[in-house]
Amino acid sequence: MRKHPRTTVGLPRLVGLVGLVATATLLAACGSDDGAAGGATGDGGGAEPVTLTVFAASSLTAAFEDLADQFEADHDGVTVELSFAGSSDLVAQIQQGAPADVFASADQANMDKLTGEDLQGSDPVEFATNTLEIAVPPDNPAGVESLQDLGGDLNLVVCAPEVPCGAAAQQVAADAGVELKPVSEEQSVTDVLNKVTSGEADAGLVYVTDVAAAGDAVEGITFPEADSVVNVYPIATVGDSEHAGLAQEFVDLVTGGEGQKVLDGYGFGAP
Amino acid sequence: MARHQRQVGLPRWLFVPAAAGALFVVLPLVAIVARVDWPDFLTLVTSESSLEALKLSLRTSAASTVLCVLLGVPMAVLLARTSFRGQGLVRSLVLLPLVLPPVVGGIALLYTFGRRGLLGESLEVLGIQIAFSTTAVVLAQTFVALPFLVVSLEGALRTGGERYEVVAATLGAPPTTVFRRVTLPLVLPGLVSGAVLSFARALGEFGATITFAGSLQGVTRTLPLEIYLQRETDADAAVALSLVLVVVAVLVIGLARGRAT
């Protein structure tokens, strides 16, 4: 009898705390939801405000932000909403009915998922390429100079083979006959890059554009074997788009001279 | 320990939000069970990578629970039995990981124990590398799980009061004997439930681990990380492994309740 209160009174306090956290999280989630809805309808400004929704692979973030600004400047009353995520997540969202007008994928496989269900508006067009590059911390502690050096004794971080950048890394290494012994196989290219910028990893295999975007935080080391695996980016309008004309114009901007110049500036190759 | 009959009735309307709340928690679990690809369940769950992830999860969670007990018991005792300036602040700081997003914990650990972190460089000199090792997983889990133990044990200590300890002391028992023979046995059930909660929290740790420890099969890729990765390519495997984690969590909680009451 005496022991009983001692055993249980600790828990209610904890439960209360957990409840508080849960409530706060829920409120925060609701709040952000409202914000997004407000943003989607409230902007515009032109005579007939139109919002064009572009789903693009995360690696395109900086380039597509520039292109969206350009598109808005050229089209009065049009707001471009950009949604960046992994290509597989984006295509899954479109399959579930997300209101996208344009889809730009980081690989062919995910674009194939879209066309496989006949959800595209226009046929996919290849608009950019990306290859792998070695990223090392600015002082290059392990003295990495080539792909072969990655087979040595160092803290190497790559993407897991399950994600596109990891599959590419595996392929490049196999083609070159280098055995990689990574200390970590990360979920995304961003995770790999973070391990390098924080100095935890001596080297990481990421895309050329990631090295360019990271600026001074990492040093990039190109290697000739990278050309054996070229990642191609396709773009297409989405079939259910209510602004098919505008969506096509956005695709034309990306694939046209202007768009190619912007993409080149961020390190992407021409298709 | 007989249950006494409630004399005061409860307002009827209370049942509606209570049922909604219960449903809110239970329904997603039912959804997982409904979504499992049962014919292939065993194959999915017993793949080499899944088994390694499960073993690593159980091993690291056990280790971090031990760490939580070793560090958390003294912390809880000092917080419950002493008073010093700034105690409220200390308590809040100790509980911080409870409300902090785990990814923030991971970043904090990275800049503490990482190679270029606060302590990392000294450790490097000693030839110890924590990043990308199983030790890093245990540290991440301990960081997020420790407050659970401290909170439940401190609560148990406070409600328990000091009567018996005072009596033992007046009878001439030295402080260590009082602590070992009186304090600890009295709060043992609270300690057990705190340890079990810590274990469960460690088992579910994801954000701090992926930020701080990395992800490599058999070394740092615990079950939650494996589920997150499988989701990329094999949704069925991810769902099957999720169910495994749910079952383990239910067993752990059931065990805790069985022991505590």
PDB file of C-alpha atoms in Angstrom, chain A residues 56-258:
ATOM      1  CA  ALA A  56      10.902  20.194 -58.723  1.00  0.00           C
ATOM      2  CA  ALA A  57      13.655  17.935 -57.382  1.00  0.00           C
ATOM      3  CA  SER A  58      15.531  19.408 -54.410  1.00  0.00           C
ATOM      4  CA  SER A  59      18.790  19.712 -56.352  1.00  0.00           C
ATOM      5  CA  LEU A  60      17.073  22.256 -58.621  1.00  0.00           C
ATOM      6  CA  THR A  61      16.190  24.612 -55.750  1.00  0.00           C
ATOM      7  CA  ALA A  62      18.478  27.563 -56.458  1.00  0.00           C
ATOM      8  CA  ALA A  63      18.169  27.396 -60.248  1.00  0.00           C
ATOM      9  CA  PHE A  64      14.372  27.108 -60.234  1.00  0.00           C
ATOM     10  CA  GLU A  65      14.003  29.956 -57.737  1.00  0.00           C
ATOM     11  CA  ASP A  66      15.811  32.178 -60.242  1.00  0.00           C
ATOM     12  CA  LEU A  67      13.710  30.876 -63.120  1.00  0.00           C
ATOM     13  CA  ALA A  68      10.481  31.388 -61.182  1.00  0.00           C
ATOM     14  CA  ASP A  69      11.425  35.025 -60.513  1.00  0.00           C
ATOM     15  CA  GLN A  70      12.114  35.469 -64.187  1.00  0.00           C
ATOM     16  CA  PHE A  71       8.809  33.841 -65.155  1.00  0.00           C
ATOM     17  CA  GLU A  72       6.861  36.050 -62.750  1.00  0.00           C
ATOM     18  CA  ALA A  73       8.588  39.145 -64.126  1.00  0.00           C
ATOM     19  CA  ASP A  74       7.593  38.153 -67.661  1.00  0.00           C
ATOM     20  CA  HIS A  75       3.996  37.239 -66.782  1.00  0.00           C
ATOM     21  CA  ASP A  76       1.898  39.873 -65.042  1.00  0.00           C
ATOM     22  CA  GLY A  77      -0.375  38.473 -62.352  1.00  0.00           C
ATOM     23  CA  VAL A  78       1.237  35.058 -62.315  1.00  0.00           C
ATOM     24  CA  THR A  79       2.705  33.647 -59.112  1.00  0.00           C
ATOM     25  CA  VAL A  80       4.963  30.630 -59.331  1.00  0.00           C
ATOM     26  CA  GLU A  81       4.748  28.366 -56.309  1.00  0.00           C
ATOM     27  CA  LEU A  82       7.717  26.054 -56.014  1.00  0.00           C
ATOM     28  CA  SER A  83       7.628  22.784 -54.126  1.00  0.00           C
ATOM     29  CA  PHE A  84      10.983  21.090 -53.663  1.00  0.00           C
ATOM     30  CA  ALA A  85      11.452  17.530 -52.405  1.00  0.00           C
ATOM     31  CA  GLY A  86      12.970  14.244 -53.446  1.00  0.00           C
ATOM     32  CA  SER A  87      11.703  13.251 -56.887  1.00  0.00           C
ATOM     33  CA  SER A  88      10.127  10.050 -55.567  1.00  0.00           C
ATOM     34  CA  ASP A  89       8.164  11.995 -52.939  1.00  0.00           C
ATOM     35  CA  LEU A  90       6.982  14.523 -55.520  1.00  0.00           C
ATOM     36  CA  VAL A  91       5.801  11.933 -58.000  1.00  0.00           C
ATOM     37  CA  ALA A  92       3.990  10.090 -55.200  1.00  0.00           C
ATOM     38  CA  GLN A  93       2.224  13.350 -54.291  1.00  0.00           C
ATOM     39  CA  ILE A  94       1.133  13.919 -57.900  1.00  0.00           C
ATOM     40  CA  GLN A  95      -0.149  10.348 -58.060  1.00  0.00           C
ATOM     41  CA  GLN A  96      -2.210  11.111 -54.939  1.00  0.00           C
ATOM     42  CA  GLY A  97      -3.732  14.132 -56.671  1.00  0.00           C
ATOM     43  CA  ALA A  98      -1.501  17.015 -55.566  1.00  0.00           C
ATOM     44  CA  PRO A  99      -2.252  20.094 -57.700  1.00  0.00           C
ATOM     45  CA  ALA A 100       0.982  20.375 -59.682  1.00  0.00           C
ATOM     46  CA  ASP A 101       1.240  22.073 -63.064  1.00  0.00           C
ATOM     47  CA  VAL A 102       4.851  21.202 -63.861  1.00  0.00           C
ATOM     48  CA  PHE A 103       7.070  18.336 -62.682  1.00  0.00           C
ATOM     49  CA  ALA A 104      10.849  18.436 -62.960  1.00  0.00           C
ATOM     50  CA  SER A 105      12.489  15.172 -61.907  1.00  0.00           C
ATOM     51  CA  ALA A 106      16.103  14.472 -60.968  1.00  0.00           C
ATOM     52  CA  ASP A 107      16.048  11.149 -62.777  1.00  0.00           C
ATOM     53  CA  GLN A 108      14.347   9.245 -65.523  1.00  0.00           C
ATOM     54  CA  ALA A 109      12.974   6.544 -63.206  1.00  0.00           C
ATOM     55  CA  ASN A 110      10.653   8.913 -61.348  1.00  0.00           C
ATOM     56  CA  MET A 111       9.482  10.613 -64.547  1.00  0.00           C
ATOM     57  CA  ASP A 112       8.694   7.110 -65.841  1.00  0.00           C
ATOM     58  CA  LYS A 113       6.393   6.625 -62.840  1.00  0.00           C
ATOM     59  CA  LEU A 114       4.436   9.713 -63.977  1.00  0.00           C
ATOM     60  CA  THR A 115       4.204   8.717 -67.637  1.00  0.00           C
ATOM     61  CA  GLY A 116       3.536   5.102 -66.643  1.00  0.00           C
ATOM     62  CA  GLU A 117       0.192   6.240 -65.216  1.00  0.00           C
ATOM     63  CA  ASP A 118      -0.341   8.650 -68.126  1.00  0.00           C
ATOM     64  CA  LEU A 119      -0.415  11.652 -65.774  1.00  0.00           C
ATOM     65  CA  GLN A 120       1.776  13.899 -67.951  1.00  0.00           C
ATOM     66  CA  GLY A 121       0.396  16.763 -70.040  1.00  0.00           C
ATOM     67  CA  SER A 122       3.277  17.078 -72.481  1.00  0.00           C
ATOM     68  CA  ASP A 123       5.945  14.505 -73.293  1.00  0.00           C
ATOM     69  CA  PRO A 124       8.941  14.770 -70.939  1.00  0.00           C
ATOM     70  CA  VAL A 125      11.890  16.776 -72.232  1.00  0.00           C
ATOM     71  CA  GLU A 126      15.436  16.359 -70.928  1.00  0.00           C
ATOM     72  CA  PHE A 127      16.720  19.730 -69.789  1.00  0.00           C
ATOM     73  CA  ALA A 128      19.830  19.186 -67.650  1.00  0.00           C
ATOM     74  CA  THR A 129      22.448  16.689 -66.599  1.00  0.00           C
ATOM     75  CA  ASN A 130      24.427  16.212 -63.426  1.00  0.00           C
ATOM     76  CA  THR A 131      27.474  14.116 -62.611  1.00  0.00           C
ATOM     77  CA  LEU A 132      29.191  13.107 -59.409  1.00  0.00           C
ATOM     78  CA  GLU A 133      32.044  15.002 -57.825  1.00  0.00           C
ATOM     79  CA  ILE A 134      34.131  14.406 -54.720  1.00  0.00           C
ATOM     80  CA  ALA A 135      33.511  16.910 -51.945  1.00  0.00           C
ATOM     81  CA  VAL A 136      36.139  17.358 -49.232  1.00  0.00           C
ATOM     82  CA  PRO A 137      36.446  19.843 -46.350  1.00  0.00           C
ATOM     83  CA  PRO A 138      38.317  22.997 -47.433  1.00  0.00           C
ATOM     84  CA  ASP A 139      41.610  21.826 -45.885  1.00  0.00           C
ATOM     85  CA  ASN A 140      41.266  18.341 -47.445  1.00  0.00           C
ATOM     86  CA  PRO A 141      42.567  16.524 -44.316  1.00  0.00           C
ATOM     87  CA  ALA A 142      42.920  13.154 -46.038  1.00  0.00           C
ATOM     88  CA  GLY A 143      44.662  14.593 -49.108  1.00  0.00           C
ATOM     89  CA  VAL A 144      42.134  13.186 -51.573  1.00  0.00           C
ATOM     90  CA  GLU A 145      43.033  13.779 -55.219  1.00  0.00           C
ATOM     91  CA  SER A 146      41.266  11.089 -57.202  1.00  0.00           C
ATOM     92  CA  LEU A 147      38.481   8.531 -57.136  1.00  0.00           C
ATOM     93  CA  GLN A 148      41.108   5.866 -56.374  1.00  0.00           C
ATOM     94  CA  ASP A 149      42.006   7.711 -53.137  1.00  0.00           C
ATOM     95  CA  LEU A 150      38.472   7.060 -51.880  1.00  0.00           C
ATOM     96  CA  GLY A 151      39.300   3.357 -51.642  1.00  0.00           C
ATOM     97  CA  GLY A 152      41.899   4.109 -48.944  1.00  0.00           C
ATOM     98  CA  ASP A 153      41.615   4.443 -45.207  1.00  0.00           C
ATOM     99  CA  LEU A 154      39.514   7.549 -44.631  1.00  0.00           C
ATOM    100  CA  ASN A 155      36.085   8.674 -43.427  1.00  0.00           C
ATOM    101  CA  LEU A 156      34.152   8.382 -46.680  1.00  0.00           C
ATOM    102  CA  VAL A 157      30.438   9.177 -46.755  1.00  0.00           C
ATOM    103  CA  VAL A 158      28.180   8.337 -49.700  1.00  0.00           C
ATOM    104  CA  CYS A 159      24.443   8.075 -50.366  1.00  0.00           C
ATOM    105  CA  ALA A 160      22.789   4.709 -49.685  1.00  0.00           C
ATOM    106  CA  PRO A 161      22.391   2.574 -52.832  1.00  0.00           C
ATOM    107  CA  GLU A 162      18.606   2.834 -52.370  1.00  0.00           C
ATOM    108  CA  VAL A 163      18.603   6.532 -53.363  1.00  0.00           C
ATOM    109  CA  PRO A 164      19.655   7.812 -56.824  1.00  0.00           C
ATOM    110  CA  CYS A 165      22.908   9.493 -55.752  1.00  0.00           C
ATOM    111  CA  GLY A 166      23.975   6.279 -53.997  1.00  0.00           C
ATOM    112  CA  ALA A 167      23.149   4.141 -57.000  1.00  0.00           C
ATOM    113  CA  ALA A 168      25.243   6.507 -59.131  1.00  0.00           C
ATOM    114  CA  ALA A 169      28.154   6.335 -56.659  1.00  0.00           C
ATOM    115  CA  GLN A 170      28.062   2.547 -56.658  1.00  0.00           C
ATOM    116  CA  GLN A 171      28.000   2.464 -60.451  1.00  0.00           C
ATOM    117  CA  VAL A 172      30.883   4.910 -60.830  1.00  0.00           C
ATOM    118  CA  ALA A 173      33.004   2.977 -58.355  1.00  0.00           C
ATOM    119  CA  ALA A 174      32.221  -0.347 -60.007  1.00  0.00           C
ATOM    120  CA  ASP A 175      33.036   1.032 -63.470  1.00  0.00           C
ATOM    121  CA  ALA A 176      36.365   2.334 -62.193  1.00  0.00           C
ATOM    122  CA  GLY A 177      37.150  -0.835 -60.237  1.00  0.00           C
ATOM    123  CA  VAL A 178      37.428   1.054 -56.947  1.00  0.00           C
ATOM    124  CA  GLU A 179      36.137  -0.568 -53.790  1.00  0.00           C
ATOM    125  CA  LEU A 180      34.472   2.022 -51.569  1.00  0.00           C
ATOM    126  CA  LYS A 181      34.349   1.410 -47.811  1.00  0.00           C
ATOM    127  CA  PRO A 182      32.085   4.204 -46.586  1.00  0.00           C
ATOM    128  CA  VAL A 183      31.684   4.873 -42.858  1.00  0.00           C
ATOM    129  CA  SER A 184      28.126   5.978 -43.555  1.00  0.00           C
ATOM    130  CA  GLU A 185      25.530   5.580 -46.315  1.00  0.00           C
ATOM    131  CA  GLU A 186      23.269   8.585 -45.996  1.00  0.00           C
ATOM    132  CA  GLN A 187      19.666   9.135 -46.918  1.00  0.00           C
ATOM    133  CA  SER A 188      20.213  12.084 -49.219  1.00  0.00           C
ATOM    134  CA  VAL A 189      22.900  14.080 -50.907  1.00  0.00           C
ATOM    135  CA  THR A 190      22.262  16.898 -48.420  1.00  0.00           C
ATOM    136  CA  ASP A 191      23.108  14.566 -45.540  1.00  0.00           C
ATOM    137  CA  VAL A 192      26.364  13.607 -47.256  1.00  0.00           C
ATOM    138  CA  LEU A 193      27.244  17.244 -47.842  1.00  0.00           C
ATOM    139  CA  ASN A 194      26.506  18.149 -44.211  1.00  0.00           C
ATOM    140  CA  LYS A 195      28.886  15.444 -42.978  1.00  0.00           C
ATOM    141  CA  VAL A 196      31.598  16.975 -45.173  1.00  0.00           C
ATOM    142  CA  THR A 197      30.951  20.629 -44.331  1.00  0.00           C
ATOM    143  CA  SER A 198      30.962  19.809 -40.608  1.00  0.00           C
ATOM    144  CA  GLY A 199      34.332  18.096 -41.053  1.00  0.00           C
ATOM    145  CA  GLU A 200      33.090  14.719 -39.811  1.00  0.00           C
ATOM    146  CA  ALA A 201      33.787  13.103 -43.150  1.00  0.00           C
ATOM    147  CA  ASP A 202      37.090  13.340 -45.018  1.00  0.00           C
ATOM    148  CA  ALA A 203      35.303  12.986 -48.335  1.00  0.00           C
ATOM    149  CA  GLY A 204      31.848  12.510 -49.797  1.00  0.00           C
ATOM    150  CA  LEU A 205      30.444  11.704 -53.224  1.00  0.00           C
ATOM    151  CA  VAL A 206      27.853  14.285 -54.251  1.00  0.00           C
ATOM    152  CA  TYR A 207      26.678  15.983 -57.427  1.00  0.00           C
ATOM    153  CA  VAL A 208      28.650  18.709 -59.196  1.00  0.00           C
ATOM    154  CA  THR A 209      25.804  21.153 -58.515  1.00  0.00           C
ATOM    155  CA  ASP A 210      25.917  20.427 -54.777  1.00  0.00           C
ATOM    156  CA  VAL A 211      29.590  21.357 -54.643  1.00  0.00           C
ATOM    157  CA  ALA A 212      28.821  24.543 -56.568  1.00  0.00           C
ATOM    158  CA  ALA A 213      25.952  25.405 -54.201  1.00  0.00           C
ATOM    159  CA  ALA A 214      28.044  24.756 -51.091  1.00  0.00           C
ATOM    160  CA  GLY A 215      30.486  27.511 -52.058  1.00  0.00           C
ATOM    161  CA  ASP A 216      33.515  27.817 -49.789  1.00  0.00           C
ATOM    162  CA  ALA A 217      32.212  25.260 -47.297  1.00  0.00           C
ATOM    163  CA  VAL A 218      33.641  22.385 -49.334  1.00  0.00           C
ATOM    164  CA  GLU A 219      36.275  21.844 -51.978  1.00  0.00           C
ATOM    165  CA  GLY A 220      35.246  19.926 -55.084  1.00  0.00           C
ATOM    166  CA  ILE A 221      37.484  17.387 -56.771  1.00  0.00           C
ATOM    167  CA  THR A 222      36.398  16.340 -60.247  1.00  0.00           C
ATOM    168  CA  PHE A 223      37.436  12.946 -61.571  1.00  0.00           C
ATOM    169  CA  PRO A 224      37.315  11.642 -65.140  1.00  0.00           C
ATOM    170  CA  GLU A 225      35.433   8.448 -64.217  1.00  0.00           C
ATOM    171  CA  ALA A 226      32.382  10.553 -63.280  1.00  0.00           C
ATOM    172  CA  ASP A 227      31.376  10.762 -66.936  1.00  0.00           C
ATOM    173  CA  SER A 228      30.463   7.074 -66.942  1.00  0.00           C
ATOM    174  CA  VAL A 229      27.273   7.827 -64.982  1.00  0.00           C
ATOM    175  CA  VAL A 230      25.333  10.879 -66.132  1.00  0.00           C
ATOM    176  CA  ASN A 231      22.130  11.777 -64.357  1.00  0.00           C
ATOM    177  CA  VAL A 232      19.528  13.219 -66.737  1.00  0.00           C
ATOM    178  CA  TYR A 233      16.765  15.606 -65.572  1.00  0.00           C
ATOM    179  CA  PRO A 234      13.446  15.454 -67.470  1.00  0.00           C
ATOM    180  CA  ILE A 235      10.618  18.003 -67.181  1.00  0.00           C
ATOM    181  CA  ALA A 236       6.951  17.722 -68.212  1.00  0.00           C
ATOM    182  CA  THR A 237       3.653  19.478 -67.654  1.00  0.00           C
ATOM    183  CA  VAL A 238       1.081  17.616 -65.583  1.00  0.00           C
ATOM    184  CA  GLY A 239      -2.074  16.395 -67.327  1.00  0.00           C
ATOM    185  CA  ASP A 240      -4.520  17.675 -64.724  1.00  0.00           C
ATOM    186  CA  SER A 241      -3.115  21.213 -64.840  1.00  0.00           C
ATOM    187  CA  GLU A 242      -5.706  23.981 -65.107  1.00  0.00           C
ATOM    188  CA  HIS A 243      -3.110  26.263 -66.657  1.00  0.00           C
ATOM    189  CA  ALA A 244      -1.753  24.017 -69.398  1.00  0.00           C
ATOM    190  CA  GLY A 245      -0.667  26.951 -71.533  1.00  0.00           C
ATOM    191  CA  LEU A 246       1.258  28.666 -68.747  1.00  0.00           C
ATOM    192  CA  ALA A 247       2.754  25.334 -67.646  1.00  0.00           C
ATOM    193  CA  GLN A 248       4.048  24.753 -71.160  1.00  0.00           C
ATOM    194  CA  GLU A 249       5.519  28.273 -71.185  1.00  0.00           C
ATOM    195  CA  PHE A 250       7.387  27.487 -67.974  1.00  0.00           C
ATOM    196  CA  VAL A 251       8.758  24.271 -69.494  1.00  0.00           C
ATOM    197  CA  ASP A 252       9.795  26.287 -72.572  1.00  0.00           C
ATOM    198  CA  LEU A 253      11.598  28.778 -70.345  1.00  0.00           C
ATOM    199  CA  VAL A 254      13.536  25.963 -68.628  1.00  0.00           C
ATOM    200  CA  THR A 255      14.464  24.184 -71.853  1.00  0.00           C
ATOM    201  CA  GLY A 256      15.120  27.408 -73.797  1.00  0.00           C
ATOM    202  CA  GLY A 257      18.298  29.477 -73.994  1.00  0.00           C
ATOM    203  CA  GLU A 258      17.527  31.610 -70.913  1.00  0.00           C
TER     204      GLU A 258
END
